[in-house]
mmCIF file of C-alpha atoms in Angstrom:
data_model
loop_
_atom_site.group_PDB
_atom_site.id
_atom_site.type_symbol
_atom_site.label_atom_id
_atom_site.label_comp_id
_atom_site.label_asym_id
_atom_site.label_seq_id
_atom_site.Cartn_x
_atom_site.Cartn_y
_atom_site.Cartn_z
ATOM 1 C CA UNK G 1 91.351 94.477 117.251
ATOM 2 C CA UNK G 2 94.485 96.573 116.995
ATOM 3 C CA UNK G 3 94.983 98.650 113.847
ATOM 4 C CA UNK G 4 98.158 98.880 111.808
ATOM 5 C CA UNK G 5 98.511 101.268 108.886
ATOM 6 C CA UNK G 6 101.002 101.366 106.051
ATOM 7 C CA UNK G 7 101.937 104.154 103.703
ATOM 8 C CA UNK G 8 102.060 104.310 100.767
ATOM 9 C CA UNK G 9 99.684 101.585 99.629
ATOM 10 C CA UNK G 10 101.206 101.537 96.190
ATOM 11 C CA UNK G 11 104.365 102.950 94.689
ATOM 12 C CA UNK G 12 105.896 102.841 91.250
ATOM 13 C CA UNK G 13 109.476 103.989 90.922
ATOM 14 C CA UNK G 14 112.400 103.918 88.547
ATOM 15 C CA UNK G 15 115.262 101.516 88.954
ATOM 16 C CA UNK G 16 117.982 102.921 91.189
ATOM 17 C CA UNK G 17 115.779 105.051 93.379
ATOM 18 C CA UNK G 18 115.051 104.479 97.070
ATOM 19 C CA UNK G 19 111.593 103.937 98.465
ATOM 20 C CA UNK G 20 110.504 104.391 102.073
ATOM 21 C CA UNK G 21 107.530 102.518 103.487
ATOM 22 C CA UNK G 22 105.988 103.478 106.826
ATOM 23 C CA UNK G 23 104.263 101.155 109.252
ATOM 24 C CA UNK G 24 102.289 102.591 112.154
ATOM 25 C CA UNK G 25 100.428 101.021 115.035
ATOM 26 C CA UNK G 26 97.466 103.360 115.502
ATOM 27 C CA UNK G 27 95.963 102.389 118.818
ATOM 28 C CA UNK G 28 98.679 100.496 120.632
ATOM 29 C CA UNK G 29 102.392 100.588 121.238
ATOM 30 C CA UNK G 30 104.559 98.070 119.459
ATOM 31 C CA UNK G 31 108.070 97.440 120.669
ATOM 32 C CA UNK G 32 108.401 94.876 117.919
ATOM 33 C CA UNK G 33 107.230 95.086 114.341
ATOM 34 C CA UNK G 34 107.820 92.666 111.507
ATOM 35 C CA UNK G 35 108.435 93.181 107.807
ATOM 36 C CA UNK G 36 107.361 90.588 105.268
ATOM 37 C CA UNK G 37 107.599 90.287 101.515
ATOM 38 C CA UNK G 38 105.189 88.366 99.344
ATOM 39 C CA UNK G 39 105.710 87.495 95.684
ATOM 40 C CA UNK G 40 102.709 86.606 93.484
ATOM 41 C CA UNK G 41 101.102 83.312 94.431
ATOM 42 C CA UNK G 42 103.686 82.768 97.157
ATOM 43 C CA UNK G 43 103.417 82.958 100.902
ATOM 44 C CA UNK G 44 104.677 85.675 103.208
ATOM 45 C CA UNK G 45 108.383 85.563 103.905
ATOM 46 C CA UNK G 46 109.692 87.272 107.006
ATOM 47 C CA UNK G 47 112.408 89.732 106.075
ATOM 48 C CA UNK G 48 113.285 91.208 109.440
ATOM 49 C CA UNK G 49 112.138 91.897 112.967
ATOM 50 C CA UNK G 50 112.165 95.577 113.832
ATOM 51 C CA UNK G 51 112.962 96.407 117.444
ATOM 52 C CA UNK G 52 112.216 99.826 118.907
ATOM 53 C CA UNK G 53 115.401 101.615 119.849
ATOM 54 C CA UNK G 54 117.770 98.938 118.566
ATOM 55 C CA UNK G 55 118.951 97.308 115.378
ATOM 56 C CA UNK G 56 116.654 95.142 113.348
ATOM 57 C CA UNK G 57 117.175 91.405 113.179
ATOM 58 C CA UNK G 58 117.353 90.255 109.575
ATOM 59 C CA UNK G 59 116.467 86.823 108.264
ATOM 60 C CA UNK G 60 119.040 84.810 106.417
ATOM 61 C CA UNK G 61 119.478 85.973 102.835
ATOM 62 C CA UNK G 62 118.031 89.452 103.401
ATOM 63 C CA UNK G 63 120.552 92.224 102.745
ATOM 64 C CA UNK G 64 120.480 94.669 105.621
ATOM 65 C CA UNK G 65 122.208 97.384 103.592
ATOM 66 C CA UNK G 66 119.555 97.145 100.903
ATOM 67 C CA UNK G 67 116.538 96.970 103.187
ATOM 68 C CA UNK G 68 117.080 99.592 105.853
ATOM 69 C CA UNK G 69 114.815 99.373 108.864
ATOM 70 C CA UNK G 70 114.336 102.063 111.446
ATOM 71 C CA UNK G 71 112.083 101.746 114.479
ATOM 72 C CA UNK G 72 112.417 105.140 116.084
ATOM 73 C CA UNK G 73 109.276 105.116 118.201
ATOM 74 C CA UNK G 74 106.812 102.702 119.753
ATOM 75 C CA UNK G 75 104.322 103.322 116.964
ATOM 76 C CA UNK G 76 106.434 103.688 113.830
ATOM 77 C CA UNK G 77 108.780 101.485 111.852
ATOM 78 C CA UNK G 78 110.097 102.302 108.389
ATOM 79 C CA UNK G 79 111.507 100.091 105.664
ATOM 80 C CA UNK G 80 113.637 101.740 102.999
ATOM 81 C CA UNK G 81 114.371 99.799 99.848
ATOM 82 C CA UNK G 82 117.596 101.340 98.612
ATOM 83 C CA UNK G 83 118.650 101.417 94.968
ATOM 84 C CA UNK G 84 115.568 99.498 93.982
ATOM 85 C CA UNK G 85 115.670 97.077 91.072
ATOM 86 C CA UNK G 86 112.846 95.362 89.178
ATOM 87 C CA UNK G 87 113.410 92.142 91.154
ATOM 88 C CA UNK G 88 112.504 94.098 94.326
ATOM 89 C CA UNK G 89 108.984 94.515 92.975
ATOM 90 C CA UNK G 90 106.764 92.791 95.492
ATOM 91 C CA UNK G 91 104.054 93.189 98.114
ATOM 92 C CA UNK G 92 105.596 94.396 101.372
ATOM 93 C CA UNK G 93 103.554 93.873 104.531
ATOM 94 C CA UNK G 94 104.306 94.930 108.081
ATOM 95 C CA UNK G 95 102.817 93.601 111.269
ATOM 96 C CA UNK G 96 102.963 94.417 114.937
ATOM 97 C CA UNK G 97 102.408 92.557 118.116
ATOM 98 C CA UNK G 98 100.259 94.156 120.801
ATOM 99 C CA UNK G 99 101.985 93.263 124.021
ATOM 100 C CA UNK G 100 99.277 95.090 125.899
ATOM 101 C CA UNK G 101 96.943 92.217 125.124
ATOM 102 C CA UNK G 102 97.722 89.823 127.925
ATOM 103 C CA UNK G 103 98.993 86.469 126.742
ATOM 104 C CA UNK G 104 98.301 87.158 123.097
ATOM 105 C CA UNK G 105 100.642 85.909 120.389
ATOM 106 C CA UNK G 106 98.606 87.512 117.634
ATOM 107 C CA UNK G 107 100.230 89.770 115.079
ATOM 108 C CA UNK G 108 98.206 92.525 113.446
ATOM 109 C CA UNK G 109 98.977 93.200 109.812
ATOM 110 C CA UNK G 110 99.089 96.423 107.876
ATOM 111 C CA UNK G 111 97.284 96.593 104.521
ATOM 112 C CA UNK G 112 100.534 96.181 102.587
ATOM 113 C CA UNK G 113 102.488 98.243 100.074
ATOM 114 C CA UNK G 114 102.701 97.152 96.482
ATOM 115 C CA UNK G 115 106.057 98.187 95.029
ATOM 116 C CA UNK G 116 106.693 98.186 91.302
ATOM 117 C CA UNK G 117 110.178 99.042 90.099
ATOM 118 C CA UNK G 118 110.433 99.894 86.422
ATOM 119 C CA UNK Z 1 111.813 70.216 104.240
ATOM 120 C CA UNK Z 2 109.776 73.390 104.687
ATOM 121 C CA UNK Z 3 109.033 74.444 108.242
ATOM 122 C CA UNK Z 4 105.305 74.701 107.560
ATOM 123 C CA UNK Z 5 103.746 72.743 104.724
ATOM 124 C CA UNK Z 6 100.334 72.986 103.140
ATOM 125 C CA UNK Z 7 98.707 71.598 100.035
ATOM 126 C CA UNK Z 8 98.534 74.654 97.732
ATOM 127 C CA UNK Z 9 95.321 73.488 96.098
ATOM 128 C CA UNK Z 10 93.292 74.909 94.533
ATOM 129 C CA UNK Z 11 90.313 73.309 96.158
ATOM 130 C CA UNK Z 12 87.211 73.931 94.047
ATOM 131 C CA UNK Z 13 84.065 73.030 95.979
ATOM 132 C CA UNK Z 14 80.353 73.721 95.491
ATOM 133 C CA UNK Z 15 78.442 75.971 97.840
ATOM 134 C CA UNK Z 16 77.329 74.112 100.934
ATOM 135 C CA UNK Z 17 80.170 71.604 100.816
ATOM 136 C CA UNK Z 18 82.448 70.747 103.695
ATOM 137 C CA UNK Z 19 86.146 71.166 103.039
ATOM 138 C CA UNK Z 20 89.203 70.364 105.150
ATOM 139 C CA UNK Z 21 92.708 71.761 104.974
ATOM 140 C CA UNK Z 22 95.762 70.231 106.555
ATOM 141 C CA UNK Z 23 99.075 71.658 107.630
ATOM 142 C CA UNK Z 24 102.211 70.078 109.053
ATOM 143 C CA UNK Z 25 105.057 71.762 110.869
ATOM 144 C CA UNK Z 26 108.590 70.576 111.482
ATOM 145 C CA UNK Z 27 109.642 72.349 114.670
ATOM 146 C CA UNK Z 28 108.420 70.471 117.711
ATOM 147 C CA UNK Z 29 109.181 73.535 119.858
ATOM 148 C CA UNK Z 30 106.429 75.527 118.126
ATOM 149 C CA UNK Z 31 104.051 77.008 120.639
ATOM 150 C CA UNK Z 32 101.206 78.860 118.964
ATOM 151 C CA UNK Z 33 99.219 78.061 115.887
ATOM 152 C CA UNK Z 34 96.864 80.085 113.745
ATOM 153 C CA UNK Z 35 94.812 80.023 110.602
ATOM 154 C CA UNK Z 36 94.812 83.253 108.617
ATOM 155 C CA UNK Z 37 92.749 84.114 105.591
ATOM 156 C CA UNK Z 38 94.160 86.168 102.751
ATOM 157 C CA UNK Z 39 92.120 87.629 99.925
ATOM 158 C CA UNK Z 40 93.778 88.519 96.646
ATOM 159 C CA UNK Z 41 96.102 91.529 96.979
ATOM 160 C CA UNK Z 42 95.144 92.061 100.601
ATOM 161 C CA UNK Z 43 96.854 91.523 103.927
ATOM 162 C CA UNK Z 44 96.300 88.335 105.960
ATOM 163 C CA UNK Z 45 93.540 88.464 108.513
ATOM 164 C CA UNK Z 46 93.308 86.193 111.522
ATOM 165 C CA UNK Z 47 90.624 83.567 111.094
ATOM 166 C CA UNK Z 48 91.225 81.706 114.335
ATOM 167 C CA UNK Z 49 93.858 80.582 116.765
ATOM 168 C CA UNK Z 50 94.287 76.846 117.181
ATOM 169 C CA UNK Z 51 94.207 75.378 120.658
ATOM 170 C CA UNK Z 52 95.330 71.971 121.836
ATOM 171 C CA UNK Z 53 91.798 70.958 122.733
ATOM 172 C CA UNK Z 54 90.472 71.988 119.336
ATOM 173 C CA UNK Z 55 88.176 74.935 118.866
ATOM 174 C CA UNK Z 56 85.185 75.954 116.839
ATOM 175 C CA UNK Z 57 83.945 79.304 115.589
ATOM 176 C CA UNK Z 58 80.674 79.038 113.736
ATOM 177 C CA UNK Z 59 81.262 77.025 110.565
ATOM 178 C CA UNK Z 60 85.002 76.773 111.217
ATOM 179 C CA UNK Z 61 86.703 74.111 113.320
ATOM 180 C CA UNK Z 62 90.420 73.935 114.005
ATOM 181 C CA UNK Z 63 92.327 70.974 115.406
ATOM 182 C CA UNK Z 64 95.878 70.562 116.628
ATOM 183 C CA UNK Z 65 97.766 67.302 116.999
ATOM 184 C CA UNK Z 66 101.092 68.029 118.677
ATOM 185 C CA UNK Z 67 102.260 64.425 118.552
ATOM 186 C CA UNK Z 68 101.915 64.350 114.761
ATOM 187 C CA UNK Z 69 102.774 68.053 114.367
ATOM 188 C CA UNK Z 70 99.641 68.548 112.360
ATOM 189 C CA UNK Z 71 96.976 71.264 112.209
ATOM 190 C CA UNK Z 72 93.665 71.167 110.411
ATOM 191 C CA UNK Z 73 90.881 73.534 109.453
ATOM 192 C CA UNK Z 74 87.372 72.351 108.624
ATOM 193 C CA UNK Z 75 84.877 74.615 106.907
ATOM 194 C CA UNK Z 76 81.267 73.492 106.903
ATOM 195 C CA UNK Z 77 78.476 74.762 104.664
ATOM 196 C CA UNK Z 78 80.892 76.649 102.398
ATOM 197 C CA UNK Z 79 79.840 80.094 101.187
ATOM 198 C CA UNK Z 80 80.977 81.924 98.080
ATOM 199 C CA UNK Z 81 82.573 84.474 100.396
ATOM 200 C CA UNK Z 82 84.837 81.765 101.825
ATOM 201 C CA UNK Z 83 86.843 81.813 98.583
ATOM 202 C CA UNK Z 84 90.342 82.913 99.599
ATOM 203 C CA UNK Z 85 93.765 81.569 100.443
ATOM 204 C CA UNK Z 86 94.064 80.006 103.880
ATOM 205 C CA UNK Z 87 97.426 80.343 105.558
ATOM 206 C CA UNK Z 88 98.658 78.062 108.300
ATOM 207 C CA UNK Z 89 100.888 79.984 110.693
ATOM 208 C CA UNK Z 90 103.161 78.626 113.382
ATOM 209 C CA UNK Z 91 104.769 80.738 116.062
ATOM 210 C CA UNK Z 92 108.144 79.588 117.258
ATOM 211 C CA UNK Z 93 109.764 81.238 120.222
ATOM 212 C CA UNK Z 94 112.929 79.178 120.378
ATOM 213 C CA UNK Z 95 115.554 81.878 119.988
ATOM 214 C CA UNK Z 96 113.372 84.701 118.796
ATOM 215 C CA UNK Z 97 109.642 85.096 118.481
ATOM 216 C CA UNK Z 98 108.470 84.887 114.896
ATOM 217 C CA UNK Z 99 105.673 83.662 112.682
ATOM 218 C CA UNK Z 100 106.344 81.044 110.050
ATOM 219 C CA UNK Z 101 103.787 80.992 107.258
ATOM 220 C CA UNK Z 102 102.775 78.032 105.181
ATOM 221 C CA UNK Z 103 102.454 78.490 101.441
ATOM 222 C CA UNK Z 104 98.695 78.727 101.752
ATOM 223 C CA UNK Z 105 95.822 76.689 100.361
ATOM 224 C CA UNK Z 106 93.591 78.274 97.768
ATOM 225 C CA UNK Z 107 89.877 77.683 98.104
ATOM 226 C CA UNK Z 108 87.305 78.525 95.484
ATOM 227 C CA UNK Z 109 83.663 77.997 96.352
ATOM 228 C CA UNK Z 110 81.517 77.639 93.259
ATOM 229 C CA UNK Z 111 77.878 78.639 92.857
#
């Protein structure tokens, strides 16, 4: 199956700093990538849909100025958590859809980034 | 009402048991359905897609009932390695394409 990578896998930062997370599709091109957040013992919540070459589509309740998304190429999307606070501590997971796979609705997930804000 | 609902469990079953998980969804326009497995502190991994006619993959059987808006997953002959959280996922393309995840059902298979 298609491979999606994320970097970093884990980050610990001080309150007020910004953190950038990268999501890459390694062996396919992804015009659309998705960013999710997962709190402990909770399910994945879609934060935004990242569209290559255009603005991201944010889900209701997600602050676009706090969670900056850039999808500059067909293989890379970045999520920047700006002015991070302890309540932003979470597991952030990206996924991508391989449109090259005919008829497939499957999303391929990155390994996730665990963010801890002190 | 949540868009995708699951019993959170946990389901504690002995090795070799058969266990069934259920999931209901609220949007009748939903088009694709999946079961994902998630291990602790890991990303979700696709277990199987769910087709209208029902489908089987080894010890796993998935069923879809569109009329009742209900999806099920049956695991036969449970193994210790089946212990994980099972996520019901519904893909809705009305408006924009996106996955909606259920809260997940925790399974623990006991020796």
